[in-house]
C-alpha cells in the first residue's frame, strides 16, 4: 500500500475512532451525571444558545445544514466526509451535548423529516430513469442477487451477536433494523410485539421490549448511517477508481453529457446560447463577387443547404431573408453555419464586415418533437434544404435513445430533434414538423406535486403476510414514480412541463441533508438512554458486525467474482443496505449518477426482505 493510501486510511480510521471516543466520553459523562442530585439545566452562554435553538427548529435545521456543507468541503489527508456525513455528525454532536450537558432534548416533528426525504427520493428518480432501465436490462440478475445476499449475511451475523451477548429482549430486532438503516423493519418488529407473536421471557413486558428496540434502533441507525457513508470512500483508497468505472458505464449506454436526453432537465445546459459551445456561428460579408448578383436566396438555399442567409443589409436597411429576395452588389449578408464553412465564405462572397450587430439575431437551442406529416418519412438531408434550412442539428433521439443523424437518416413520428438556430427559423420548423420544447428556468410545480402524490400512493400498497404488513413504503414508491416519469419524458419531453436540472439538484441536495439533520438532532436522547441502560457494548458491536461485514463481503463478491462495474456495485451495496445517504455519497465518490441506477432495484428487494426478517428477529430475540 502506498504512503498516500496509508495516510488516507489513517485519516479515515481517525474519524471512526473519533466518533467512538465521542460516544465513550458521553458515556462517562452520563454515568457521572446519574450520581448528581440536581438534573442538568441550561446555564451559561452555551446553555442559552442550545436552549434557544431547541425552540427554533427552523433556524437549527439550516444552521446544521450550513455547518455540514462547510465541514464537508474540508479536506484532511486528501479525503472529505462530504456534506451528508458532516451534517449528521454535527447534528448528532449538538444533540448529545444538549441532552447530556444541559438536559435539553430536541424534538423536530417527524413529518418535516418525511417531507424532505420524500423530495429527495423523487428527485433521484427524476434523474436516473432512462439509465436505470438500461442498467436493469444489463445487470438485473446481479442487482437481485445483491438485494438478497446482503440481508442474508445480516441475518447470519445478527444470530452470531445474539449467541455471544444474549441481549435483552427487543435489542436484537432494533440492532438488526438500525444497522441496516431499514426503517420499515422497526415497524414490522413492533407488529410482532403488539400482536403477541414475539414470545418474551418471564418478567419482561411488551413495553420494556419495545423501549429497548427503539433505543437500539436509534443508536445503531445513526452510527451505521455515518460510518457507511465513510465506507463508500474506502474502495478508491485502495485503487478501485470508481469514477473511471462510472465513465466507462456511461460510455457503454451512450449517456454522453454532450447530448443529454430530452426531458432530462439538463438538455439545454450543454448546447445552448451563447453559440460558443457548438461549432456554428454568425458572420456578415459584403457581396463583391459578380457571380452572386441576380441570384435569389431561394436558389442559394438549394445550392448551399448547410449555410443560411439570415439577414440582408441594403442601403442601411434590414431586409427579411425571404426566398424571393435577389442579391445585388455591395449587399451585406449575414450567414449562419458551421465555422469551417463560413471561413471559406470570404473567398466566394467578399470581405467580412463588422458594422452590424448580427450576433443579436436571437439564436437558441430547442427540442422539436416530430408528429406532423410534412416531416415524417423524409430524410434529414431533405429537411435541411427545406424547413430545416439554417438550423444546426445537435442531436437526434428515438424512443428515448440518441441515434446517429446523418443526411440519409429518415425521420419517424415521435423523433426528437435538438436544433440550434434563429427564432424565426425555429418557428417555421415548428409549423411544419411538430411541437417545440424551449429552455426554461421555471419548474412545473404541478408535475412535482402530482409526482409526489402518486409516489406516496404507490408506497401505500400493502400485502398482508400473517401479522406482517408488507409495503413498498413512500421512499420506494416515490423513487419508482420518478424513474417512470423521467423515462416517459425522454420520449415525450413536453409531458409535465419544464423540470430543469439545477432545480432538481437543489431539491435533491436540500431534501437529503435536511432529513439527515433532523435524524441527528432528534437522536441524542436515545443514544444517552442506550448508554444508561448498559446496552452500549452489544449495540455497538452489533452495529459494526451486522452493518458492515455484509456490505464488505458483498463488495468483494461483486467486484472479484461477479465482475460488476464498480460504480454500479457501490449503488447496489448501498441499496442492499437501504442506505440512501450512502447512495448519495457513492455519487459524490464517483462524480456521477451511475450508483443511483443500481440502487432502486436492490433497495426495493432488500427493503422487503429486511422487513420480513425484522419480524422474525422480534419473534426470536
Coordinates of C-alpha atoms in Angstrom, one line a residue:
X1 CA 0.0 0.0 0.0
X2 CA 1.4 3.4 -0.9
X3 CA 2.2 6.1 1.7
X4 CA -0.6 8.3 0.4
X5 CA -3.2 5.5 0.8
X6 CA -1.8 4.6 4.2
X7 CA -2.3 8.3 5.2
X8 CA -5.8 8.3 3.8
X9 CA -6.7 5.1 5.7
X10 CA -5.2 6.5 8.9
X11 CA -7.3 9.7 8.5
X12 CA -10.4 7.5 7.9
X13 CA -9.7 5.4 11.0
X14 CA -9.1 8.6 12.9
X15 CA -12.6 9.8 12.0
X16 CA -14.1 6.4 13.1
X17 CA -12.2 6.3 16.4
X18 CA -13.0 9.9 17.0
X19 CA -16.7 9.1 16.8
X20 CA -16.1 6.2 19.2
X21 CA -14.2 8.4 21.6
X22 CA -17.0 11.0 21.5
X23 CA -19.5 8.2 22.4
X24 CA -17.3 6.9 25.2
X25 CA -16.9 10.4 26.6
X26 CA -20.6 10.9 26.7
X27 CA -21.0 7.5 28.3
X28 CA -18.6 8.6 31.1
X29 CA -20.3 11.9 31.5
X30 CA -23.7 10.4 31.7
X31 CA -22.6 7.8 34.2
X32 CA -21.3 10.6 36.4
X33 CA -24.5 12.6 36.0
X34 CA -26.6 9.8 37.4
X35 CA -24.9 10.3 40.8
X36 CA -25.6 14.0 40.8
X37 CA -28.6 15.2 42.7
X38 CA -29.8 18.1 40.5
X39 CA -30.9 17.4 36.9
X40 CA -28.9 19.2 34.3
X41 CA -30.3 22.5 33.1
X42 CA -29.4 25.3 30.7
X43 CA -26.7 27.6 32.1
X44 CA -24.1 29.9 30.7
X45 CA -23.9 31.3 27.2
X46 CA -23.8 27.9 25.5
X47 CA -26.7 26.6 27.5
X48 CA -28.7 29.7 26.5
X49 CA -27.7 29.1 22.8
X50 CA -28.7 25.4 22.9
X51 CA -31.9 26.2 24.7
X52 CA -32.7 28.9 22.2
X53 CA -32.1 26.5 19.3
X54 CA -34.3 23.9 20.8
X55 CA -37.2 26.4 20.5
X56 CA -36.3 27.5 17.0
X57 CA -36.3 24.3 14.8
X58 CA -36.2 26.2 11.5
X59 CA -33.0 28.1 12.5
X60 CA -31.5 25.0 14.0
X61 CA -32.0 22.9 10.9
X62 CA -30.5 25.3 8.4
X63 CA -27.6 26.1 10.7
X64 CA -26.8 22.4 10.8
X65 CA -27.1 22.1 7.0
X66 CA -24.8 25.1 6.6
X67 CA -22.3 23.6 9.1
X68 CA -22.5 20.2 7.4
X69 CA -21.7 21.7 3.9
X70 CA -18.9 23.8 5.3
X71 CA -17.3 20.8 7.2
X72 CA -17.9 18.5 4.2
X73 CA -15.8 20.7 1.9
X74 CA -12.8 20.5 4.2
X75 CA -10.1 18.0 3.0
X76 CA -8.0 16.1 5.5
X77 CA -5.2 13.9 4.2
X78 CA -6.8 14.1 0.8
X79 CA -10.3 12.9 1.8
X80 CA -13.5 14.6 2.7
X81 CA -16.5 13.3 4.6
X82 CA -18.9 15.1 2.2
X83 CA -21.9 17.2 3.2
X84 CA -24.2 14.4 4.2
X85 CA -21.9 12.7 6.7
X86 CA -20.8 16.0 8.1
X87 CA -24.3 17.2 8.6
X88 CA -25.2 14.0 10.5
X89 CA -22.1 14.2 12.7
X90 CA -22.7 17.9 13.6
X91 CA -26.4 17.3 14.3
X92 CA -25.7 14.3 16.5
X93 CA -22.9 16.1 18.4
X94 CA -25.2 19.1 19.1
X95 CA -28.0 16.8 20.2
X96 CA -25.7 14.7 22.5
X97 CA -24.2 17.9 24.0
X98 CA -27.6 19.4 24.7
X99 CA -29.0 16.3 26.2
X100 CA -26.1 15.3 28.4
X101 CA -24.8 18.7 29.4
X102 CA -27.9 20.8 29.7
X103 CA -30.8 18.3 29.8
X104 CA -32.2 19.7 26.5
X105 CA -33.9 17.3 24.1
X106 CA -34.6 18.4 20.5
X107 CA -37.8 17.1 19.1
X108 CA -38.4 18.3 15.5
X109 CA -41.6 16.7 14.1
X110 CA -41.0 13.6 12.0
X111 CA -43.4 15.0 9.4
X112 CA -40.8 17.5 8.4
X113 CA -38.3 14.7 8.0
X114 CA -40.8 12.8 5.8
X115 CA -41.4 15.8 3.5
X116 CA -37.7 16.4 2.8
X117 CA -36.8 12.7 2.5
X118 CA -39.6 12.2 0.0
X119 CA -38.5 15.2 -2.1
X120 CA -35.0 13.7 -2.2
X121 CA -36.2 10.3 -3.3
X122 CA -38.4 11.7 -6.1
X123 CA -35.7 13.9 -7.4
X124 CA -33.2 11.0 -7.6
X125 CA -35.8 9.1 -9.7
X126 CA -36.3 12.1 -12.0
X127 CA -32.6 12.0 -12.8
X128 CA -31.8 8.3 -13.4
X129 CA -34.9 6.9 -15.1
X130 CA -33.6 6.0 -18.6
X131 CA -30.2 4.8 -17.4
X132 CA -32.0 2.7 -14.7
X133 CA -33.9 0.7 -17.4
X134 CA -30.7 0.2 -19.4
X135 CA -28.8 -0.9 -16.3
X136 CA -31.6 -3.3 -15.3
X137 CA -31.6 -4.9 -18.7
X138 CA -27.9 -5.4 -18.5
X139 CA -27.5 -6.5 -14.8
X140 CA -30.9 -7.4 -13.4
X141 CA -29.7 -10.7 -12.1
X142 CA -26.8 -9.1 -10.2
X143 CA -29.0 -6.5 -8.7
X144 CA -31.5 -9.1 -7.5
X145 CA -28.6 -11.1 -6.0
X146 CA -27.3 -8.2 -4.1
X147 CA -30.8 -7.4 -2.8
X148 CA -31.0 -10.9 -1.3
X149 CA -27.3 -11.5 -0.4
X150 CA -26.8 -8.6 1.9
X151 CA -29.9 -9.3 4.1
X152 CA -29.0 -13.0 4.2
X153 CA -25.5 -12.1 5.6
X154 CA -27.1 -9.7 8.0
X155 CA -29.3 -12.5 9.3
X156 CA -26.3 -14.7 9.9
X157 CA -24.3 -12.0 11.7
X158 CA -27.2 -11.0 14.0
X159 CA -27.6 -14.6 15.1
X160 CA -23.9 -14.6 16.0
X161 CA -24.4 -11.4 18.0
X162 CA -27.4 -13.0 19.8
X163 CA -25.5 -16.1 20.7
X164 CA -22.5 -14.2 22.0
X165 CA -24.1 -11.4 24.0
X166 CA -27.6 -12.7 24.8
X167 CA -29.1 -9.2 24.6
X168 CA -32.1 -8.0 26.5
X169 CA -35.5 -8.6 24.8
X170 CA -36.1 -6.1 22.0
X171 CA -32.4 -5.2 21.4
X172 CA -31.9 -7.8 18.6
X173 CA -34.6 -6.5 16.2
X174 CA -33.6 -2.9 17.0
X175 CA -29.9 -3.6 16.2
X176 CA -30.8 -5.6 13.1
X177 CA -33.1 -2.9 11.6
X178 CA -30.9 0.0 12.7
X179 CA -27.7 -1.4 11.4
X180 CA -29.3 -1.9 8.0
X181 CA -31.0 1.6 8.2
X182 CA -34.2 -0.3 7.4
X183 CA -37.0 1.9 8.8
X184 CA -39.9 -0.4 7.8
X185 CA -38.2 -3.2 9.7
X186 CA -38.8 -1.4 13.0
X187 CA -42.5 -1.2 12.2
X188 CA -42.6 -5.0 11.4
X189 CA -40.9 -5.8 14.7
X190 CA -43.3 -3.6 16.6
X191 CA -46.2 -5.5 15.0
X192 CA -44.6 -8.8 16.2
X193 CA -44.6 -7.5 19.8
X194 CA -48.1 -5.9 19.8
X195 CA -49.7 -9.0 18.2
X196 CA -48.2 -11.4 20.7
X197 CA -46.2 -13.3 18.1
X198 CA -43.0 -12.4 19.9
X199 CA -42.5 -14.7 23.0
X200 CA -41.0 -12.7 25.8
X201 CA -39.2 -14.2 28.8
X202 CA -40.8 -14.2 32.2
X203 CA -40.6 -10.8 33.9
X204 CA -40.4 -8.8 30.7
X205 CA -43.4 -6.9 29.4
X206 CA -44.0 -5.6 25.8
X207 CA -43.4 -2.0 26.8
X208 CA -39.8 -2.8 28.0
X209 CA -39.0 -4.8 24.9
X210 CA -40.3 -2.1 22.6
X211 CA -38.3 0.6 24.6
X212 CA -35.1 -1.5 24.2
X213 CA -35.9 -1.9 20.5
X214 CA -36.4 1.8 19.9
X215 CA -33.2 2.7 21.7
X216 CA -31.1 0.2 19.9
X217 CA -32.6 1.3 16.6
X218 CA -32.0 5.0 17.1
X219 CA -28.4 4.4 18.2
X220 CA -27.4 1.9 15.5
X221 CA -29.2 3.8 12.8
X222 CA -27.2 7.0 13.4
X223 CA -23.8 5.2 13.8
X224 CA -24.4 3.0 10.8
X225 CA -25.5 5.9 8.6
X226 CA -22.4 7.9 9.4
X227 CA -19.9 5.0 9.0
X228 CA -21.5 3.6 5.9
X229 CA -21.1 7.0 4.2
X230 CA -17.4 6.9 5.2
X231 CA -17.2 3.3 3.9
X232 CA -18.1 4.4 0.4
X233 CA -14.8 6.3 0.3
X234 CA -12.7 3.3 1.1
X235 CA -12.6 1.5 -2.4
X236 CA -11.0 4.4 -4.1
X237 CA -8.3 4.5 -1.4
X238 CA -7.3 1.0 -2.5
X239 CA -7.1 1.9 -6.2
X240 CA -10.7 0.9 -7.2
X241 CA -11.2 4.1 -9.3
X242 CA -15.0 4.1 -9.2
X243 CA -15.1 7.4 -11.0
X244 CA -13.4 5.8 -14.1
X245 CA -15.8 2.9 -13.8
X246 CA -18.8 5.3 -13.9
X247 CA -17.4 7.0 -17.0
X248 CA -17.0 3.6 -18.7
X249 CA -20.6 2.7 -18.0
X250 CA -21.9 6.0 -19.2
X251 CA -19.9 5.5 -22.5
X252 CA -21.4 2.0 -23.0
X253 CA -25.0 3.1 -22.6
X254 CA -24.5 6.2 -24.6
X255 CA -25.1 8.6 -21.7
X256 CA -22.7 11.2 -23.0
X257 CA -23.0 14.6 -21.3
X258 CA -22.7 16.2 -24.8
X259 CA -26.2 15.0 -25.7
X260 CA -28.4 14.9 -22.6
X261 CA -31.7 13.1 -23.2
X262 CA -34.8 15.1 -23.9
X263 CA -36.8 15.8 -20.7
X264 CA -33.8 15.1 -18.5
X265 CA -33.7 18.6 -17.2
X266 CA -30.2 19.4 -18.4
X267 CA -30.7 19.0 -22.1
X268 CA -30.3 22.7 -22.7
X269 CA -27.3 23.4 -20.5
X270 CA -24.6 21.8 -22.6
X271 CA -25.7 23.1 -26.0
X272 CA -27.5 26.4 -25.6
X273 CA -26.9 30.1 -26.0
X274 CA -24.4 31.6 -26.4
X275 CA -23.2 29.7 -29.5
X276 CA -19.7 29.3 -28.3
X277 CA -20.4 25.7 -27.2
X278 CA -21.4 24.3 -30.6
X279 CA -19.5 24.6 -33.9
X280 CA -21.7 27.1 -35.6
X281 CA -21.5 30.9 -35.7
X282 CA -22.8 34.0 -37.4
X283 CA -20.8 36.3 -39.7
X284 CA -21.5 39.1 -42.1
X285 CA -19.9 39.6 -45.6
X286 CA -20.2 42.3 -48.3
X287 CA -21.0 40.9 -51.8
X288 CA -18.3 41.7 -54.3
X289 CA -18.4 38.5 -56.4
X290 CA -20.3 39.4 -59.6
X291 CA -21.4 35.7 -59.9
X292 CA -23.8 36.3 -56.9
X293 CA -25.6 39.2 -58.4
X294 CA -29.1 38.4 -59.5
X295 CA -29.3 35.1 -57.6
X296 CA -32.2 34.7 -55.2
X297 CA -31.9 33.5 -51.7
X298 CA -34.1 30.5 -52.7
X299 CA -31.5 29.5 -55.2
X300 CA -28.8 29.8 -52.7
X301 CA -30.7 27.7 -50.2
X302 CA -30.9 24.8 -52.7
X303 CA -27.3 25.2 -53.8
X304 CA -25.8 25.6 -50.3
X305 CA -28.2 23.9 -47.8
X306 CA -25.5 23.8 -45.0
X307 CA -25.1 27.6 -44.9
X308 CA -28.1 30.0 -44.5
X309 CA -28.6 33.7 -45.1
X310 CA -30.3 35.2 -42.0
X311 CA -30.3 38.9 -42.9
X312 CA -29.6 41.2 -45.8
X313 CA -28.5 44.8 -45.3
X314 CA -29.1 47.1 -48.3
X315 CA -28.7 50.8 -48.2
X316 CA -28.7 50.8 -44.4
X317 CA -32.0 48.9 -44.2
X318 CA -32.5 45.3 -42.9
X319 CA -34.4 43.0 -45.3
X320 CA -36.1 39.8 -44.4
X321 CA -34.3 36.8 -45.7
X322 CA -37.1 35.5 -47.9
X323 CA -36.5 33.1 -50.8
X324 CA -37.6 35.8 -53.4
X325 CA -35.0 38.4 -52.3
X326 CA -32.5 38.9 -55.1
X327 CA -28.9 39.7 -54.2
X328 CA -27.1 42.8 -55.5
X329 CA -23.6 44.0 -55.4
X330 CA -22.5 45.6 -52.1
X331 CA -25.4 43.9 -50.2
X332 CA -24.2 42.8 -46.8
X333 CA -25.4 39.3 -45.9
X334 CA -25.4 37.7 -42.5
X335 CA -24.6 33.9 -42.8
X336 CA -25.2 31.2 -40.2
X337 CA -23.5 27.9 -40.4
X338 CA -20.5 25.8 -39.2
X339 CA -17.4 27.7 -38.6
X340 CA -15.3 25.7 -41.1
X341 CA -17.7 26.5 -43.9
X342 CA -18.0 30.2 -43.1
X343 CA -14.2 30.6 -43.1
X344 CA -14.2 29.8 -46.8
X345 CA -17.1 32.3 -47.5
X346 CA -14.9 35.3 -47.9
X347 CA -13.2 33.8 -51.0
X348 CA -16.6 33.2 -52.6
X349 CA -18.5 36.3 -51.5
X350 CA -16.3 39.2 -50.4
X351 CA -14.7 40.7 -47.4
X352 CA -16.1 40.3 -43.9
X353 CA -17.7 43.4 -42.3
X354 CA -18.3 44.1 -38.6
X355 CA -20.6 47.2 -38.6
X356 CA -23.8 45.3 -38.0
X357 CA -24.7 43.5 -34.7
X358 CA -25.5 40.2 -36.4
X359 CA -25.0 38.4 -33.1
X360 CA -28.2 39.8 -31.8
X361 CA -30.5 37.8 -34.0
X362 CA -31.7 35.6 -31.1
X363 CA -30.4 32.2 -31.8
X364 CA -31.5 29.5 -29.3
X365 CA -31.5 25.7 -28.8
X366 CA -34.7 23.8 -28.6
X367 CA -36.1 20.2 -28.9
X368 CA -38.6 19.6 -31.6
X369 CA -40.9 16.6 -31.3
X370 CA -41.9 15.4 -34.8
X371 CA -45.5 14.5 -35.2
X372 CA -46.7 16.2 -38.4
X373 CA -47.0 14.5 -41.8
X374 CA -44.8 17.1 -43.6
X375 CA -41.6 15.8 -41.9
X376 CA -42.4 12.2 -41.1
X377 CA -40.8 9.8 -43.6
X378 CA -38.4 12.4 -45.0
X379 CA -34.6 12.3 -44.8
X380 CA -32.7 14.7 -42.7
X381 CA -30.8 15.9 -45.8
X382 CA -34.1 16.8 -47.5
X383 CA -35.3 18.7 -44.4
X384 CA -32.0 20.7 -44.4
X385 CA -32.9 22.0 -47.8
X386 CA -36.4 22.9 -46.8
X387 CA -37.9 23.7 -43.3
X388 CA -34.6 22.7 -41.6
X389 CA -32.5 25.2 -43.6
X390 CA -30.5 27.5 -41.3
X391 CA -30.7 25.2 -38.3
X392 CA -27.9 23.2 -36.7
X393 CA -28.8 19.7 -35.6
X394 CA -27.2 19.0 -32.3
X395 CA -28.6 15.5 -31.7
X396 CA -31.5 13.2 -32.6
X397 CA -33.4 10.9 -30.3
X398 CA -35.8 8.0 -31.0
X399 CA -37.7 6.1 -28.3
X400 CA -35.6 7.8 -25.6
X401 CA -32.2 6.9 -27.1
X402 CA -29.7 9.1 -29.0
X403 CA -29.2 7.9 -32.6
X404 CA -26.8 8.8 -35.5
X405 CA -28.1 11.7 -37.5
X406 CA -26.6 11.7 -41.0
X407 CA -28.2 13.2 -44.1
X408 CA -29.7 9.8 -45.1
X409 CA -31.4 9.1 -41.8
X410 CA -35.2 9.0 -42.2
X411 CA -37.3 10.9 -39.6
X412 CA -40.0 8.9 -37.8
X413 CA -43.1 10.1 -36.0
X414 CA -42.1 10.7 -32.3
X415 CA -38.4 11.5 -33.1
X416 CA -36.9 14.4 -31.2
X417 CA -34.6 16.8 -33.0
X418 CA -32.4 19.1 -30.9
X419 CA -31.7 22.1 -33.1
X420 CA -30.0 25.5 -32.8
X421 CA -31.0 28.5 -34.9
X422 CA -32.7 31.8 -35.0
X423 CA -36.2 32.1 -33.6
X424 CA -37.9 32.8 -36.9
X425 CA -36.4 29.6 -38.5
X426 CA -37.4 27.5 -35.4
X427 CA -40.9 28.9 -35.8
X428 CA -41.1 27.7 -39.4
X429 CA -39.8 24.2 -38.3
X430 CA -42.4 24.1 -35.6
X431 CA -45.2 24.9 -38.0
X432 CA -44.1 22.2 -40.4
X433 CA -42.9 19.3 -38.2
X434 CA -44.3 19.4 -34.6
X435 CA -44.1 21.0 -31.2
X436 CA -41.1 22.8 -29.7
X437 CA -39.8 22.5 -26.2
X438 CA -37.8 25.6 -25.3
X439 CA -35.3 26.2 -22.5
X440 CA -36.9 27.2 -19.2
X441 CA -35.6 28.1 -15.7
X442 CA -39.0 27.6 -14.3
X443 CA -40.2 24.3 -12.7
X444 CA -43.6 22.8 -13.3
X445 CA -45.0 22.5 -9.8
X446 CA -48.0 20.5 -11.0
X447 CA -45.6 17.8 -12.1
X448 CA -43.7 17.9 -8.9
X449 CA -46.8 17.8 -6.7
X450 CA -48.7 15.1 -8.6
X451 CA -45.5 13.0 -8.8
X452 CA -45.0 13.2 -5.1
X453 CA -48.7 12.3 -4.5
X454 CA -48.6 9.4 -6.9
X455 CA -45.4 8.1 -5.4
X456 CA -46.8 8.2 -1.9
X457 CA -49.9 6.3 -3.1
X458 CA -47.8 3.6 -4.7
X459 CA -45.9 3.3 -1.5
X460 CA -49.1 2.6 0.4
X461 CA -49.8 -0.6 -1.5
X462 CA -49.9 -3.2 1.3
X463 CA -49.7 -7.0 1.2
X464 CA -50.6 -8.9 4.4
X465 CA -48.5 -12.0 5.3
X466 CA -49.8 -13.2 8.6
X467 CA -49.3 -10.5 11.1
X468 CA -46.8 -8.7 8.8
X469 CA -47.8 -5.8 6.6
X470 CA -45.5 -5.6 3.7
X471 CA -45.5 -2.2 1.9
X472 CA -43.1 -0.7 -0.6
X473 CA -43.1 2.5 1.5
X474 CA -43.2 6.0 0.3
X475 CA -39.5 6.1 -0.4
X476 CA -39.6 3.2 -2.9
X477 CA -42.9 4.5 -4.3
X478 CA -41.5 7.9 -5.0
X479 CA -38.3 6.5 -6.4
X480 CA -40.2 4.3 -8.9
X481 CA -42.6 7.1 -9.9
X482 CA -39.7 9.5 -10.5
X483 CA -38.0 6.8 -12.6
X484 CA -41.1 6.1 -14.6
X485 CA -41.8 9.8 -15.2
X486 CA -38.3 10.7 -16.2
X487 CA -38.2 7.7 -18.6
X488 CA -41.5 8.8 -20.3
X489 CA -40.3 12.4 -20.6
X490 CA -37.3 11.2 -22.8
X491 CA -39.9 10.0 -25.3
X492 CA -42.4 12.8 -24.7
X493 CA -40.3 15.8 -23.5
X494 CA -43.3 18.1 -23.4
X495 CA -45.1 16.0 -20.8
X496 CA -45.2 17.6 -17.4
X497 CA -43.7 21.0 -18.3
X498 CA -40.1 22.1 -17.5
X499 CA -38.1 20.4 -14.8
X500 CA -34.6 21.9 -15.1
X501 CA -31.6 20.2 -13.7
X502 CA -30.5 23.0 -11.3
X503 CA -33.9 22.9 -9.7
X504 CA -33.9 19.1 -9.5
X505 CA -30.4 19.1 -8.0
X506 CA -31.4 21.7 -5.4
X507 CA -34.4 19.6 -4.3
X508 CA -32.2 16.5 -4.0
X509 CA -29.4 18.2 -2.0
X510 CA -31.8 20.1 0.3
X511 CA -34.1 17.1 0.8
X512 CA -31.5 14.6 1.9
X513 CA -29.4 17.0 4.1
X514 CA -32.4 18.4 6.0
X515 CA -33.7 14.9 6.6
X516 CA -30.2 13.9 7.9
X517 CA -30.1 17.0 10.1
X518 CA -33.5 16.1 11.7
X519 CA -32.4 12.5 12.2
X520 CA -29.2 13.5 14.0
X521 CA -30.7 16.3 16.1
X522 CA -33.5 14.1 17.4
X523 CA -31.3 11.2 18.3
X524 CA -29.2 12.4 21.2
X525 CA -31.6 11.4 24.0
X526 CA -31.9 7.9 22.6
X527 CA -28.2 7.4 22.4
X528 CA -27.8 8.5 26.1
X529 CA -30.6 6.2 27.1
X530 CA -28.8 3.3 25.5
X531 CA -25.7 4.2 27.4
X532 CA -27.5 4.5 30.7
X533 CA -29.2 1.1 30.2
X534 CA -25.8 -0.6 29.9
X535 CA -26.5 -1.9 26.4
X536 CA -23.8 0.1 24.7
X537 CA -21.4 -2.9 24.1
X538 CA -23.9 -5.2 22.3
X539 CA -25.4 -2.3 20.4
X540 CA -22.0 -1.0 19.2
X541 CA -20.6 -4.4 18.3
X542 CA -23.9 -5.4 16.7
X543 CA -23.9 -2.2 14.6
X544 CA -20.4 -2.8 13.4
X545 CA -20.8 -6.5 12.7
X546 CA -24.3 -6.5 11.2
X547 CA -24.0 -3.2 9.5
X548 CA -20.6 -3.6 7.9
X549 CA -19.4 -7.2 7.4
X550 CA -22.2 -7.9 4.9
X551 CA -21.6 -4.9 2.6
X552 CA -17.8 -5.5 2.7
X553 CA -18.3 -9.2 1.7
X554 CA -20.8 -8.1 -0.9
X555 CA -18.3 -5.7 -2.4
X556 CA -15.6 -8.4 -2.8
X557 CA -18.1 -10.9 -4.2
X558 CA -19.5 -8.2 -6.7
X559 CA -16.0 -7.0 -7.8
X560 CA -13.9 -10.1 -7.8
X561 CA -16.4 -12.9 -8.6
X562 CA -19.3 -11.2 -10.4
X563 CA -17.1 -8.6 -12.1
X564 CA -19.7 -5.9 -11.7
X565 CA -19.0 -2.3 -12.8
X566 CA -17.6 -0.7 -9.6
X567 CA -19.8 2.4 -9.8
X568 CA -22.9 0.2 -10.2
X569 CA -21.6 -2.0 -7.4
X570 CA -21.4 0.9 -5.0
X571 CA -25.0 1.8 -5.7
X572 CA -26.1 -1.9 -5.4
X573 CA -24.4 -2.3 -2.0
X574 CA -26.0 1.0 -0.8
X575 CA -29.4 -0.3 -1.9
X576 CA -28.8 -3.7 -0.2
X577 CA -28.1 -1.8 3.0
X578 CA -31.2 0.5 2.4
X579 CA -28.8 3.4 2.8
X580 CA -30.0 6.4 0.8
X581 CA -27.3 8.7 2.2
X582 CA -24.7 6.1 1.2
X583 CA -26.1 6.1 -2.3
X584 CA -25.6 9.9 -2.4
X585 CA -22.1 9.5 -1.0
X586 CA -21.4 7.0 -3.8
X587 CA -22.5 9.6 -6.3
X588 CA -20.1 12.0 -4.8
X589 CA -17.3 9.4 -4.8
X590 CA -17.8 8.6 -8.5
X591 CA -18.7 12.1 -9.6
X592 CA -21.6 10.5 -11.4
X593 CA -25.3 9.4 -11.1
X594 CA -24.4 5.8 -12.1
X595 CA -24.7 4.4 -8.5
X596 CA -28.3 5.6 -8.5
X597 CA -29.0 3.3 -11.4
X598 CA -28.4 0.1 -9.4
X599 CA -29.7 1.4 -6.1
X600 CA -33.5 1.3 -6.7
X601 CA -33.8 -2.4 -7.6
X602 CA -31.6 -3.6 -4.7
X603 CA -33.2 -1.2 -2.3
X604 CA -36.7 -2.4 -3.1
X605 CA -35.8 -6.1 -2.8
X606 CA -33.7 -5.6 0.4
X607 CA -36.3 -3.4 2.0
X608 CA -38.9 -6.1 1.7
X609 CA -36.6 -8.9 2.9
X610 CA -35.3 -6.9 5.8
X611 CA -38.9 -6.1 6.9
X612 CA -39.7 -9.8 7.0
X613 CA -36.5 -10.7 8.8
X614 CA -37.0 -7.9 11.4
X615 CA -40.4 -9.5 12.3
X616 CA -38.6 -12.8 12.7
X617 CA -35.9 -11.2 14.9
X618 CA -38.6 -9.9 17.2
X619 CA -40.0 -13.4 17.5
X620 CA -36.7 -15.0 18.4
X621 CA -34.9 -12.1 20.1

